[in-house]
Amino acid sequence: MANSTIEQELERQDYILLQTTGISMEPLLHNRKSTVVIISPPKMLKRYDVVLFRRISGEYVLHRVLKAGQKIYLICGDNEVNMEPVAREQILGVMEGYYPDEGERYISCNDLEYQRYLRTVRVRYWVRWWKALLVRVWRNLTR
């Protein structure tokens, strides 16, 4: 993949492996420790799919679909509170599974362990949102 883009590699192969960077998908994926398996996206994405997309700035981002529309998806990292709208055309692939923390153990998105984690995503998002709101209110009160 030295001289090709992610898009070109996904066209050539059934899947690609990418090491994650950043903390936006913690606690599921860790900065420079987790590796994700990305496949071409299906025709219709569903809520809680983890997608790889390219922002207009050219930056590649791996985040979770929180709301699936016809042409626009609302997407957010598991460790973030702000959703961003992403057009279908920006989505390059979907996570099929991952290797957590530099391990050899592969976890498919169909595995029970991952499905258990998905049950906590909604609660985690609301807890982070409320914490962020309380911090903002506290800062305004203490000024």
Short mmCIF file of N, CA, C and O in Angstrom, two decimals:
data_model
loop_
_atom_site.label_atom_id
_atom_site.label_comp_id
_atom_site.label_asym_id
_atom_site.label_seq_id
_atom_site.Cartn_x
_atom_site.Cartn_y
_atom_site.Cartn_z
N MET A 1 0.83 -1.19 0.00
CA MET A 1 0.00 0.00 0.00
C MET A 1 0.87 1.25 0.00
O MET A 1 0.38 2.34 0.22
N ALA A 2 2.14 1.12 -0.27
CA ALA A 2 3.08 2.23 -0.18
C ALA A 2 2.70 3.41 -1.07
O ALA A 2 2.77 4.55 -0.64
N ASN A 3 2.29 3.15 -2.30
CA ASN A 3 1.99 4.24 -3.22
C ASN A 3 0.52 4.31 -3.62
O ASN A 3 0.20 4.92 -4.62
N SER A 4 -0.33 3.65 -2.88
CA SER A 4 -1.74 3.67 -3.23
C SER A 4 -2.56 4.19 -2.05
O SER A 4 -2.12 4.20 -0.91
N THR A 5 -3.77 4.61 -2.37
CA THR A 5 -4.66 5.12 -1.33
C THR A 5 -5.48 3.98 -0.72
O THR A 5 -5.53 2.88 -1.28
N ILE A 6 -6.12 4.28 0.37
CA ILE A 6 -7.01 3.30 1.00
C ILE A 6 -8.11 2.90 0.03
O ILE A 6 -8.47 1.73 -0.09
N GLU A 7 -8.63 3.87 -0.70
CA GLU A 7 -9.68 3.60 -1.67
C GLU A 7 -9.21 2.59 -2.72
O GLU A 7 -9.92 1.64 -3.06
N GLN A 8 -8.01 2.79 -3.24
CA GLN A 8 -7.46 1.89 -4.26
C GLN A 8 -7.23 0.49 -3.70
O GLN A 8 -7.51 -0.51 -4.38
N GLU A 9 -6.75 0.42 -2.47
CA GLU A 9 -6.51 -0.89 -1.85
C GLU A 9 -7.82 -1.64 -1.63
O GLU A 9 -7.88 -2.86 -1.82
N LEU A 10 -8.87 -0.94 -1.22
CA LEU A 10 -10.17 -1.60 -1.03
C LEU A 10 -10.76 -2.08 -2.36
O LEU A 10 -11.47 -3.08 -2.39
N GLU A 11 -10.46 -1.40 -3.44
CA GLU A 11 -10.92 -1.85 -4.76
C GLU A 11 -10.17 -3.10 -5.20
O GLU A 11 -10.73 -3.98 -5.83
N ARG A 12 -8.88 -3.17 -4.85
CA ARG A 12 -8.04 -4.30 -5.26
C ARG A 12 -8.25 -5.55 -4.43
O ARG A 12 -8.09 -6.66 -4.91
N GLN A 13 -8.56 -5.37 -3.14
CA GLN A 13 -8.63 -6.50 -2.21
C GLN A 13 -10.00 -6.59 -1.57
O GLN A 13 -10.77 -5.65 -1.59
N ASP A 14 -10.27 -7.72 -0.94
CA ASP A 14 -11.53 -7.91 -0.22
C ASP A 14 -11.54 -7.13 1.09
O ASP A 14 -12.60 -6.76 1.59
N TYR A 15 -10.37 -6.93 1.67
CA TYR A 15 -10.27 -6.24 2.96
C TYR A 15 -8.89 -5.59 3.10
O TYR A 15 -7.96 -5.92 2.36
N ILE A 16 -8.79 -4.65 4.05
CA ILE A 16 -7.50 -4.06 4.39
C ILE A 16 -7.38 -4.03 5.92
O ILE A 16 -8.39 -4.03 6.63
N LEU A 17 -6.16 -4.02 6.40
CA LEU A 17 -5.87 -3.90 7.82
C LEU A 17 -5.31 -2.51 8.08
O LEU A 17 -4.42 -2.06 7.36
N LEU A 18 -5.85 -1.83 9.09
CA LEU A 18 -5.38 -0.50 9.44
C LEU A 18 -5.14 -0.42 10.94
O LEU A 18 -5.99 -0.85 11.72
N GLN A 19 -4.01 0.16 11.32
CA GLN A 19 -3.77 0.40 12.74
C GLN A 19 -4.48 1.70 13.11
O GLN A 19 -4.44 2.67 12.37
N THR A 20 -5.15 1.69 14.25
CA THR A 20 -5.90 2.87 14.67
C THR A 20 -4.97 3.91 15.29
O THR A 20 -3.96 3.56 15.90
N THR A 21 -5.34 5.17 15.11
CA THR A 21 -4.63 6.27 15.77
C THR A 21 -5.67 7.18 16.40
O THR A 21 -6.75 7.36 15.87
N GLY A 22 -5.33 7.73 17.55
CA GLY A 22 -6.25 8.61 18.24
C GLY A 22 -7.07 7.89 19.29
O GLY A 22 -7.01 6.66 19.42
N ILE A 23 -7.83 8.67 20.06
CA ILE A 23 -8.59 8.11 21.18
C ILE A 23 -10.10 8.19 20.97
O ILE A 23 -10.86 7.87 21.88
N SER A 24 -10.54 8.58 19.80
CA SER A 24 -11.98 8.79 19.59
C SER A 24 -12.81 7.52 19.67
O SER A 24 -14.01 7.59 19.90
N MET A 25 -12.21 6.35 19.50
CA MET A 25 -12.96 5.10 19.55
C MET A 25 -12.68 4.28 20.81
O MET A 25 -13.02 3.10 20.88
N GLU A 26 -12.04 4.90 21.79
CA GLU A 26 -11.84 4.20 23.07
C GLU A 26 -13.18 4.09 23.77
O GLU A 26 -14.04 4.94 23.58
N PRO A 27 -13.45 3.08 24.54
CA PRO A 27 -12.56 2.05 25.04
C PRO A 27 -12.44 0.82 24.13
O PRO A 27 -11.72 -0.10 24.46
N LEU A 28 -13.11 0.82 23.00
CA LEU A 28 -13.05 -0.34 22.11
C LEU A 28 -11.69 -0.46 21.41
O LEU A 28 -11.07 -1.52 21.43
N LEU A 29 -11.24 0.62 20.80
CA LEU A 29 -9.99 0.63 20.05
C LEU A 29 -9.02 1.61 20.68
O LEU A 29 -9.42 2.69 21.10
N HIS A 30 -7.76 1.22 20.74
CA HIS A 30 -6.76 2.04 21.43
C HIS A 30 -5.72 2.59 20.46
O HIS A 30 -5.33 1.92 19.49
N ASN A 31 -5.24 3.79 20.77
CA ASN A 31 -4.29 4.51 19.94
C ASN A 31 -3.03 3.68 19.67
O ASN A 31 -2.32 3.30 20.59
N ARG A 32 -2.80 3.39 18.39
CA ARG A 32 -1.62 2.68 17.90
C ARG A 32 -1.44 1.29 18.51
O ARG A 32 -0.35 0.73 18.47
N LYS A 33 -2.51 0.73 19.05
CA LYS A 33 -2.45 -0.62 19.61
C LYS A 33 -3.43 -1.57 18.94
O LYS A 33 -3.21 -2.77 18.92
N SER A 34 -4.54 -1.03 18.46
CA SER A 34 -5.57 -1.86 17.84
C SER A 34 -5.44 -1.82 16.32
O SER A 34 -5.03 -0.81 15.75
N THR A 35 -5.81 -2.92 15.70
CA THR A 35 -5.82 -3.01 14.24
C THR A 35 -7.23 -3.42 13.81
O THR A 35 -7.81 -4.34 14.38
N VAL A 36 -7.77 -2.71 12.82
CA VAL A 36 -9.12 -3.00 12.36
C VAL A 36 -9.07 -3.63 10.97
O VAL A 36 -8.17 -3.37 10.18
N VAL A 37 -10.06 -4.48 10.71
CA VAL A 37 -10.24 -5.10 9.40
C VAL A 37 -11.38 -4.35 8.73
O VAL A 37 -12.51 -4.33 9.24
N ILE A 38 -11.08 -3.71 7.61
CA ILE A 38 -12.07 -2.91 6.89
C ILE A 38 -12.41 -3.60 5.58
O ILE A 38 -11.52 -4.03 4.83
N ILE A 39 -13.72 -3.70 5.31
CA ILE A 39 -14.20 -4.25 4.04
C ILE A 39 -15.01 -3.17 3.34
O ILE A 39 -15.38 -2.15 3.94
N SER A 40 -15.30 -3.38 2.07
CA SER A 40 -16.15 -2.44 1.34
C SER A 40 -17.51 -2.37 2.01
O SER A 40 -18.03 -3.39 2.49
N PRO A 41 -18.11 -1.18 2.03
CA PRO A 41 -19.39 -1.04 2.73
C PRO A 41 -20.54 -1.71 1.97
O PRO A 41 -20.54 -1.75 0.74
N PRO A 42 -21.51 -2.23 2.72
CA PRO A 42 -22.71 -2.77 2.06
C PRO A 42 -23.54 -1.62 1.48
O PRO A 42 -23.28 -0.45 1.77
N LYS A 43 -24.54 -1.95 0.71
CA LYS A 43 -25.40 -0.91 0.11
C LYS A 43 -26.04 -0.04 1.19
O LYS A 43 -26.09 1.17 1.06
N MET A 44 -26.53 -0.66 2.24
CA MET A 44 -27.16 0.09 3.33
C MET A 44 -26.40 -0.16 4.62
O MET A 44 -26.21 -1.30 5.03
N LEU A 45 -25.97 0.92 5.24
CA LEU A 45 -25.34 0.81 6.55
C LEU A 45 -26.43 0.83 7.61
O LEU A 45 -27.52 1.36 7.39
N LYS A 46 -26.10 0.27 8.76
CA LYS A 46 -27.09 0.28 9.84
C LYS A 46 -26.51 0.94 11.08
O LYS A 46 -25.29 1.15 11.18
N ARG A 47 -27.38 1.27 11.98
CA ARG A 47 -26.99 1.90 13.22
C ARG A 47 -25.95 1.04 13.94
O ARG A 47 -26.09 -0.19 13.99
N TYR A 48 -24.92 1.69 14.46
CA TYR A 48 -23.82 1.10 15.22
C TYR A 48 -22.74 0.45 14.36
O TYR A 48 -21.79 -0.08 14.90
N ASP A 49 -22.87 0.48 13.03
CA ASP A 49 -21.75 0.05 12.20
C ASP A 49 -20.59 1.01 12.44
O ASP A 49 -20.79 2.21 12.62
N VAL A 50 -19.37 0.50 12.42
CA VAL A 50 -18.18 1.35 12.51
C VAL A 50 -17.67 1.51 11.09
O VAL A 50 -17.38 0.52 10.41
N VAL A 51 -17.60 2.77 10.63
CA VAL A 51 -17.24 3.03 9.24
C VAL A 51 -15.96 3.86 9.14
O VAL A 51 -15.64 4.65 10.02
N LEU A 52 -15.26 3.62 8.06
CA LEU A 52 -14.11 4.43 7.70
C LEU A 52 -14.60 5.41 6.64
O LEU A 52 -15.17 5.00 5.63
N PHE A 53 -14.39 6.70 6.89
CA PHE A 53 -14.80 7.70 5.91
C PHE A 53 -13.70 8.72 5.75
O PHE A 53 -12.76 8.79 6.53
N ARG A 54 -13.83 9.49 4.70
CA ARG A 54 -12.86 10.54 4.41
C ARG A 54 -13.55 11.89 4.49
O ARG A 54 -14.52 12.13 3.77
N ARG A 55 -13.05 12.72 5.40
CA ARG A 55 -13.59 14.08 5.52
C ARG A 55 -13.23 14.89 4.28
O ARG A 55 -12.31 14.54 3.54
N ILE A 56 -13.92 15.98 4.09
CA ILE A 56 -13.65 16.85 2.95
C ILE A 56 -12.21 17.35 3.00
O ILE A 56 -11.58 17.56 1.97
N SER A 57 -11.66 17.48 4.21
CA SER A 57 -10.27 17.91 4.38
C SER A 57 -9.27 16.85 3.93
O SER A 57 -8.08 17.13 3.83
N GLY A 58 -9.74 15.63 3.67
CA GLY A 58 -8.86 14.54 3.25
C GLY A 58 -8.49 13.59 4.37
O GLY A 58 -7.89 12.55 4.14
N GLU A 59 -8.86 13.93 5.59
CA GLU A 59 -8.53 13.11 6.76
C GLU A 59 -9.38 11.85 6.79
O GLU A 59 -10.59 11.89 6.58
N TYR A 60 -8.74 10.70 7.06
CA TYR A 60 -9.46 9.44 7.22
C TYR A 60 -9.90 9.32 8.67
O TYR A 60 -9.12 9.56 9.58
N VAL A 61 -11.16 8.90 8.88
CA VAL A 61 -11.71 8.80 10.23
C VAL A 61 -12.49 7.50 10.36
O VAL A 61 -13.20 7.09 9.43
N LEU A 62 -12.35 6.86 11.52
CA LEU A 62 -13.08 5.64 11.84
C LEU A 62 -14.01 5.96 13.00
O LEU A 62 -13.53 6.18 14.13
N HIS A 63 -15.31 6.02 12.75
CA HIS A 63 -16.30 6.33 13.78
C HIS A 63 -17.54 5.46 13.59
O HIS A 63 -17.68 4.76 12.61
N ARG A 64 -18.45 5.57 14.54
CA ARG A 64 -19.64 4.72 14.57
C ARG A 64 -20.87 5.47 14.04
O ARG A 64 -21.06 6.64 14.34
N VAL A 65 -21.70 4.77 13.27
CA VAL A 65 -22.97 5.32 12.80
C VAL A 65 -23.96 5.32 13.96
O VAL A 65 -24.23 4.28 14.54
N LEU A 66 -24.46 6.51 14.31
CA LEU A 66 -25.47 6.59 15.36
C LEU A 66 -26.88 6.73 14.78
O LEU A 66 -27.85 6.34 15.41
N LYS A 67 -26.95 7.30 13.59
CA LYS A 67 -28.26 7.43 12.94
C LYS A 67 -28.05 7.26 11.44
O LYS A 67 -27.23 7.95 10.84
N ALA A 68 -28.76 6.31 10.87
CA ALA A 68 -28.63 6.01 9.45
C ALA A 68 -29.78 6.63 8.68
O ALA A 68 -30.94 6.37 8.98
N GLY A 69 -29.44 7.45 7.70
CA GLY A 69 -30.45 8.04 6.83
C GLY A 69 -30.31 7.47 5.43
O GLY A 69 -29.55 6.53 5.19
N GLN A 70 -31.04 8.06 4.49
CA GLN A 70 -30.96 7.60 3.10
C GLN A 70 -29.61 7.93 2.48
O GLN A 70 -28.96 7.07 1.90
N LYS A 71 -29.18 9.21 2.62
CA LYS A 71 -27.94 9.64 1.99
C LYS A 71 -26.95 10.23 2.99
O LYS A 71 -25.78 10.39 2.69
N ILE A 72 -27.43 10.57 4.18
CA ILE A 72 -26.59 11.18 5.21
C ILE A 72 -26.65 10.31 6.47
O ILE A 72 -27.71 9.84 6.86
N TYR A 73 -25.47 10.13 7.08
CA TYR A 73 -25.37 9.39 8.34
C TYR A 73 -24.84 10.33 9.41
O TYR A 73 -23.99 11.16 9.14
N LEU A 74 -25.36 10.18 10.63
CA LEU A 74 -24.80 10.91 11.76
C LEU A 74 -23.82 9.97 12.43
O LEU A 74 -24.19 8.86 12.84
N ILE A 75 -22.58 10.42 12.54
CA ILE A 75 -21.49 9.56 12.97
C ILE A 75 -20.75 10.22 14.13
O ILE A 75 -20.63 11.44 14.19
N CYS A 76 -20.28 9.37 15.07
CA CYS A 76 -19.58 9.88 16.25
C CYS A 76 -18.63 8.80 16.76
O CYS A 76 -18.91 7.61 16.65
N GLY A 77 -17.50 9.22 17.30
CA GLY A 77 -16.59 8.29 17.94
C GLY A 77 -17.16 7.82 19.26
O GLY A 77 -17.95 8.52 19.89
N ASP A 78 -16.78 6.64 19.70
CA ASP A 78 -17.28 6.09 20.96
C ASP A 78 -16.84 6.92 22.16
O ASP A 78 -17.45 6.84 23.22
N ASN A 79 -15.80 7.72 22.01
CA ASN A 79 -15.26 8.52 23.10
C ASN A 79 -15.52 10.01 22.87
O ASN A 79 -14.81 10.85 23.38
N GLU A 80 -16.54 10.34 22.06
CA GLU A 80 -16.85 11.73 21.73
C GLU A 80 -18.33 12.00 21.97
O GLU A 80 -19.11 11.08 22.16
N VAL A 81 -18.68 13.28 21.95
CA VAL A 81 -20.09 13.64 22.14
C VAL A 81 -20.69 14.33 20.92
O VAL A 81 -21.90 14.38 20.78
N ASN A 82 -19.87 14.87 20.05
CA ASN A 82 -20.38 15.61 18.90
C ASN A 82 -20.53 14.71 17.68
O ASN A 82 -19.56 14.11 17.23
N MET A 83 -21.75 14.66 17.17
CA MET A 83 -22.01 13.89 15.95
C MET A 83 -21.68 14.76 14.74
O MET A 83 -21.79 15.98 14.81
N GLU A 84 -21.29 14.10 13.67
CA GLU A 84 -21.06 14.84 12.43
C GLU A 84 -21.80 14.16 11.29
O GLU A 84 -21.85 12.93 11.22
N PRO A 85 -22.39 14.95 10.41
CA PRO A 85 -23.08 14.37 9.25
C PRO A 85 -22.06 13.94 8.20
O PRO A 85 -21.11 14.67 7.91
N VAL A 86 -22.25 12.76 7.66
CA VAL A 86 -21.35 12.22 6.65
C VAL A 86 -22.19 11.71 5.49
O VAL A 86 -23.13 10.93 5.70
N ALA A 87 -21.86 12.15 4.29
CA ALA A 87 -22.57 11.70 3.09
C ALA A 87 -22.16 10.28 2.74
O ALA A 87 -21.03 9.86 3.00
N ARG A 88 -23.05 9.56 2.15
CA ARG A 88 -22.79 8.16 1.74
C ARG A 88 -21.53 8.07 0.87
O ARG A 88 -20.75 7.13 0.99
N GLU A 89 -21.31 9.06 0.02
CA GLU A 89 -20.17 9.04 -0.89
C GLU A 89 -18.83 9.13 -0.16
O GLU A 89 -17.80 8.76 -0.71
N GLN A 90 -18.82 9.64 1.06
CA GLN A 90 -17.58 9.79 1.83
C GLN A 90 -17.17 8.48 2.50
O GLN A 90 -16.03 8.34 2.93
N ILE A 91 -18.09 7.54 2.62
CA ILE A 91 -17.82 6.29 3.34
C ILE A 91 -17.07 5.32 2.44
O ILE A 91 -17.52 4.98 1.35
N LEU A 92 -15.92 4.89 2.94
CA LEU A 92 -15.03 4.02 2.16
C LEU A 92 -15.16 2.55 2.52
O LEU A 92 -14.97 1.68 1.69
N GLY A 93 -15.43 2.29 3.79
CA GLY A 93 -15.50 0.90 4.23
C GLY A 93 -16.15 0.78 5.59
O GLY A 93 -16.45 1.78 6.25
N VAL A 94 -16.36 -0.46 5.99
CA VAL A 94 -16.98 -0.75 7.28
C VAL A 94 -16.11 -1.76 8.02
O VAL A 94 -15.49 -2.62 7.40
N MET A 95 -16.05 -1.62 9.34
CA MET A 95 -15.23 -2.53 10.15
C MET A 95 -15.91 -3.90 10.22
O MET A 95 -17.07 -4.01 10.58
N GLU A 96 -15.14 -4.93 9.88
CA GLU A 96 -15.63 -6.30 9.96
C GLU A 96 -15.22 -6.95 11.28
O GLU A 96 -15.86 -7.86 11.78
N GLY A 97 -14.12 -6.45 11.84
CA GLY A 97 -13.61 -6.97 13.10
C GLY A 97 -12.34 -6.22 13.47
O GLY A 97 -11.94 -5.28 12.78
N TYR A 98 -11.71 -6.66 14.55
CA TYR A 98 -10.51 -5.96 15.01
C TYR A 98 -9.62 -6.87 15.86
O TYR A 98 -10.06 -7.89 16.37
N TYR A 99 -8.38 -6.45 15.96
CA TYR A 99 -7.39 -7.09 16.82
C TYR A 99 -7.10 -6.09 17.94
O TYR A 99 -6.49 -5.05 17.69
N PRO A 100 -7.57 -6.36 19.16
CA PRO A 100 -7.36 -5.38 20.23
C PRO A 100 -5.93 -5.41 20.77
O PRO A 100 -5.32 -6.48 20.86
N ASP A 101 -5.41 -4.27 21.11
CA ASP A 101 -4.15 -4.13 21.85
C ASP A 101 -3.00 -5.00 21.37
O ASP A 101 -2.41 -5.75 22.14
N GLU A 102 -2.66 -4.88 20.11
CA GLU A 102 -1.51 -5.56 19.51
C GLU A 102 -1.55 -7.08 19.67
O GLU A 102 -0.54 -7.75 19.60
N GLY A 103 -2.73 -7.61 19.91
CA GLY A 103 -2.85 -9.05 20.13
C GLY A 103 -3.07 -9.80 18.85
O GLY A 103 -3.33 -9.24 17.80
N GLU A 104 -2.95 -11.10 18.94
CA GLU A 104 -3.21 -11.97 17.80
C GLU A 104 -4.66 -12.43 17.78
O GLU A 104 -5.11 -13.03 16.81
N ARG A 105 -5.38 -12.15 18.85
CA ARG A 105 -6.78 -12.57 18.95
C ARG A 105 -7.66 -11.64 18.11
O ARG A 105 -7.66 -10.43 18.29
N TYR A 106 -8.39 -12.23 17.19
CA TYR A 106 -9.29 -11.48 16.31
C TYR A 106 -10.71 -11.51 16.88
O TYR A 106 -11.19 -12.57 17.28
N ILE A 107 -11.37 -10.36 16.89
CA ILE A 107 -12.75 -10.27 17.34
C ILE A 107 -13.59 -9.77 16.17
O ILE A 107 -13.42 -8.64 15.70
N SER A 108 -14.49 -10.60 15.71
CA SER A 108 -15.39 -10.25 14.62
C SER A 108 -16.52 -9.38 15.16
O SER A 108 -16.88 -9.48 16.34
N CYS A 109 -17.09 -8.56 14.31
CA CYS A 109 -18.25 -7.75 14.72
C CYS A 109 -19.47 -8.62 14.98
O CYS A 109 -20.47 -8.16 15.52
N ASN A 110 -19.40 -9.90 14.60
CA ASN A 110 -20.48 -10.84 14.88
C ASN A 110 -20.28 -11.61 16.19
O ASN A 110 -21.18 -12.31 16.63
N ASP A 111 -19.09 -11.49 16.79
CA ASP A 111 -18.78 -12.21 18.03
C ASP A 111 -19.63 -11.70 19.19
O ASP A 111 -19.99 -10.52 19.26
N LEU A 112 -19.91 -12.59 20.12
CA LEU A 112 -20.69 -12.25 21.30
C LEU A 112 -20.03 -11.14 22.13
O LEU A 112 -20.70 -10.25 22.64
N GLU A 113 -18.70 -11.18 22.23
CA GLU A 113 -17.97 -10.16 23.01
C GLU A 113 -18.23 -8.76 22.44
O GLU A 113 -18.49 -7.80 23.18
N TYR A 114 -18.18 -8.62 21.13
CA TYR A 114 -18.44 -7.33 20.49
C TYR A 114 -19.92 -6.95 20.63
O TYR A 114 -20.24 -5.78 20.89
N GLN A 115 -20.81 -7.90 20.50
CA GLN A 115 -22.24 -7.62 20.63
C GLN A 115 -22.57 -7.12 22.04
O GLN A 115 -23.41 -6.24 22.22
N ARG A 116 -21.89 -7.67 23.06
CA ARG A 116 -22.07 -7.18 24.43
C ARG A 116 -21.63 -5.73 24.55
O ARG A 116 -22.26 -4.93 25.21
N TYR A 117 -20.50 -5.41 23.93
CA TYR A 117 -20.00 -4.03 23.95
C TYR A 117 -21.02 -3.09 23.30
O TYR A 117 -21.27 -1.99 23.81
N LEU A 118 -21.61 -3.52 22.19
CA LEU A 118 -22.59 -2.68 21.50
C LEU A 118 -23.77 -2.30 22.38
O LEU A 118 -24.32 -1.21 22.25
N ARG A 119 -24.15 -3.20 23.27
CA ARG A 119 -25.27 -2.90 24.18
C ARG A 119 -24.97 -1.73 25.10
O ARG A 119 -25.89 -1.11 25.62
N THR A 120 -23.69 -1.42 25.31
CA THR A 120 -23.32 -0.33 26.20
C THR A 120 -23.09 0.99 25.47
O THR A 120 -22.94 2.03 26.11
N VAL A 121 -23.04 0.97 24.16
CA VAL A 121 -22.69 2.17 23.39
C VAL A 121 -23.65 3.32 23.65
O VAL A 121 -23.23 4.45 23.89
N ARG A 122 -24.93 3.06 23.62
CA ARG A 122 -25.92 4.13 23.81
C ARG A 122 -25.78 4.76 25.19
O ARG A 122 -25.79 5.97 25.34
N VAL A 123 -25.62 3.94 26.23
CA VAL A 123 -25.47 4.45 27.59
C VAL A 123 -24.17 5.24 27.71
O VAL A 123 -24.15 6.33 28.29
N ARG A 124 -23.09 4.73 27.14
CA ARG A 124 -21.80 5.43 27.18
C ARG A 124 -21.91 6.82 26.55
O ARG A 124 -21.37 7.79 27.04
N TYR A 125 -22.60 6.89 25.41
CA TYR A 125 -22.75 8.17 24.72
C TYR A 125 -23.49 9.17 25.60
O TYR A 125 -23.06 10.30 25.76
N TRP A 126 -24.60 8.76 26.21
CA TRP A 126 -25.38 9.68 27.04
C TRP A 126 -24.62 10.09 28.31
O TRP A 126 -24.70 11.24 28.74
N VAL A 127 -23.87 9.19 28.89
CA VAL A 127 -23.06 9.54 30.06
C VAL A 127 -22.02 10.60 29.68
O VAL A 127 -21.85 11.60 30.38
N ARG A 128 -21.33 10.40 28.55
CA ARG A 128 -20.35 11.39 28.10
C ARG A 128 -21.02 12.73 27.80
O ARG A 128 -20.49 13.79 28.11
N TRP A 129 -22.18 12.71 27.17
CA TRP A 129 -22.90 13.94 26.82
C TRP A 129 -23.28 14.71 28.08
O TRP A 129 -23.07 15.92 28.17
N TRP A 130 -23.83 14.02 29.08
CA TRP A 130 -24.21 14.68 30.33
C TRP A 130 -23.00 15.22 31.07
O TRP A 130 -23.03 16.31 31.63
N LYS A 131 -21.90 14.47 31.09
CA LYS A 131 -20.66 14.95 31.74
C LYS A 131 -20.18 16.23 31.06
O LYS A 131 -19.80 17.18 31.73
N ALA A 132 -20.18 16.24 29.74
CA ALA A 132 -19.74 17.43 29.00
C ALA A 132 -20.63 18.62 29.30
O ALA A 132 -20.16 19.74 29.49
N LEU A 133 -21.93 18.38 29.38
CA LEU A 133 -22.87 19.46 29.71
C LEU A 133 -22.60 20.00 31.11
O LEU A 133 -22.55 21.22 31.33
N LEU A 134 -22.42 19.11 32.08
CA LEU A 134 -22.15 19.55 33.45
C LEU A 134 -20.84 20.33 33.56
O LEU A 134 -20.77 21.32 34.29
N VAL A 135 -19.83 19.92 32.82
CA VAL A 135 -18.56 20.66 32.82
C VAL A 135 -18.77 22.06 32.26
O VAL A 135 -18.28 23.04 32.83
N ARG A 136 -19.53 22.19 31.18
CA ARG A 136 -19.79 23.50 30.60
C ARG A 136 -20.57 24.39 31.57
O ARG A 136 -20.25 25.56 31.73
N VAL A 137 -21.57 23.83 32.21
CA VAL A 137 -22.36 24.60 33.17
C VAL A 137 -21.47 25.02 34.34
O VAL A 137 -21.50 26.18 34.78
N TRP A 138 -20.66 24.11 34.86
CA TRP A 138 -19.76 24.42 35.97
C TRP A 138 -18.80 25.54 35.61
O TRP A 138 -18.58 26.46 36.40
N ARG A 139 -18.22 25.48 34.42
CA ARG A 139 -17.29 26.54 33.98
C ARG A 139 -17.98 27.90 33.90
O ARG A 139 -17.40 28.90 34.27
N ASN A 140 -19.21 27.91 33.40
CA ASN A 140 -19.94 29.17 33.31
C ASN A 140 -20.29 29.73 34.68
O ASN A 140 -20.30 30.94 34.89
N LEU A 141 -20.58 28.85 35.63
CA LEU A 141 -20.94 29.29 36.97
C LEU A 141 -19.73 29.80 37.75
O LEU A 141 -19.87 30.67 38.62
N THR A 142 -18.57 29.26 37.47
CA THR A 142 -17.37 29.65 38.25
C THR A 142 -16.58 30.77 37.60
O THR A 142 -15.51 31.11 38.09
N ARG A 143 -17.06 31.35 36.56
CA ARG A 143 -16.34 32.47 35.91
C ARG A 143 -16.55 33.74 36.65
O ARG A 143 -17.44 34.12 37.24
#
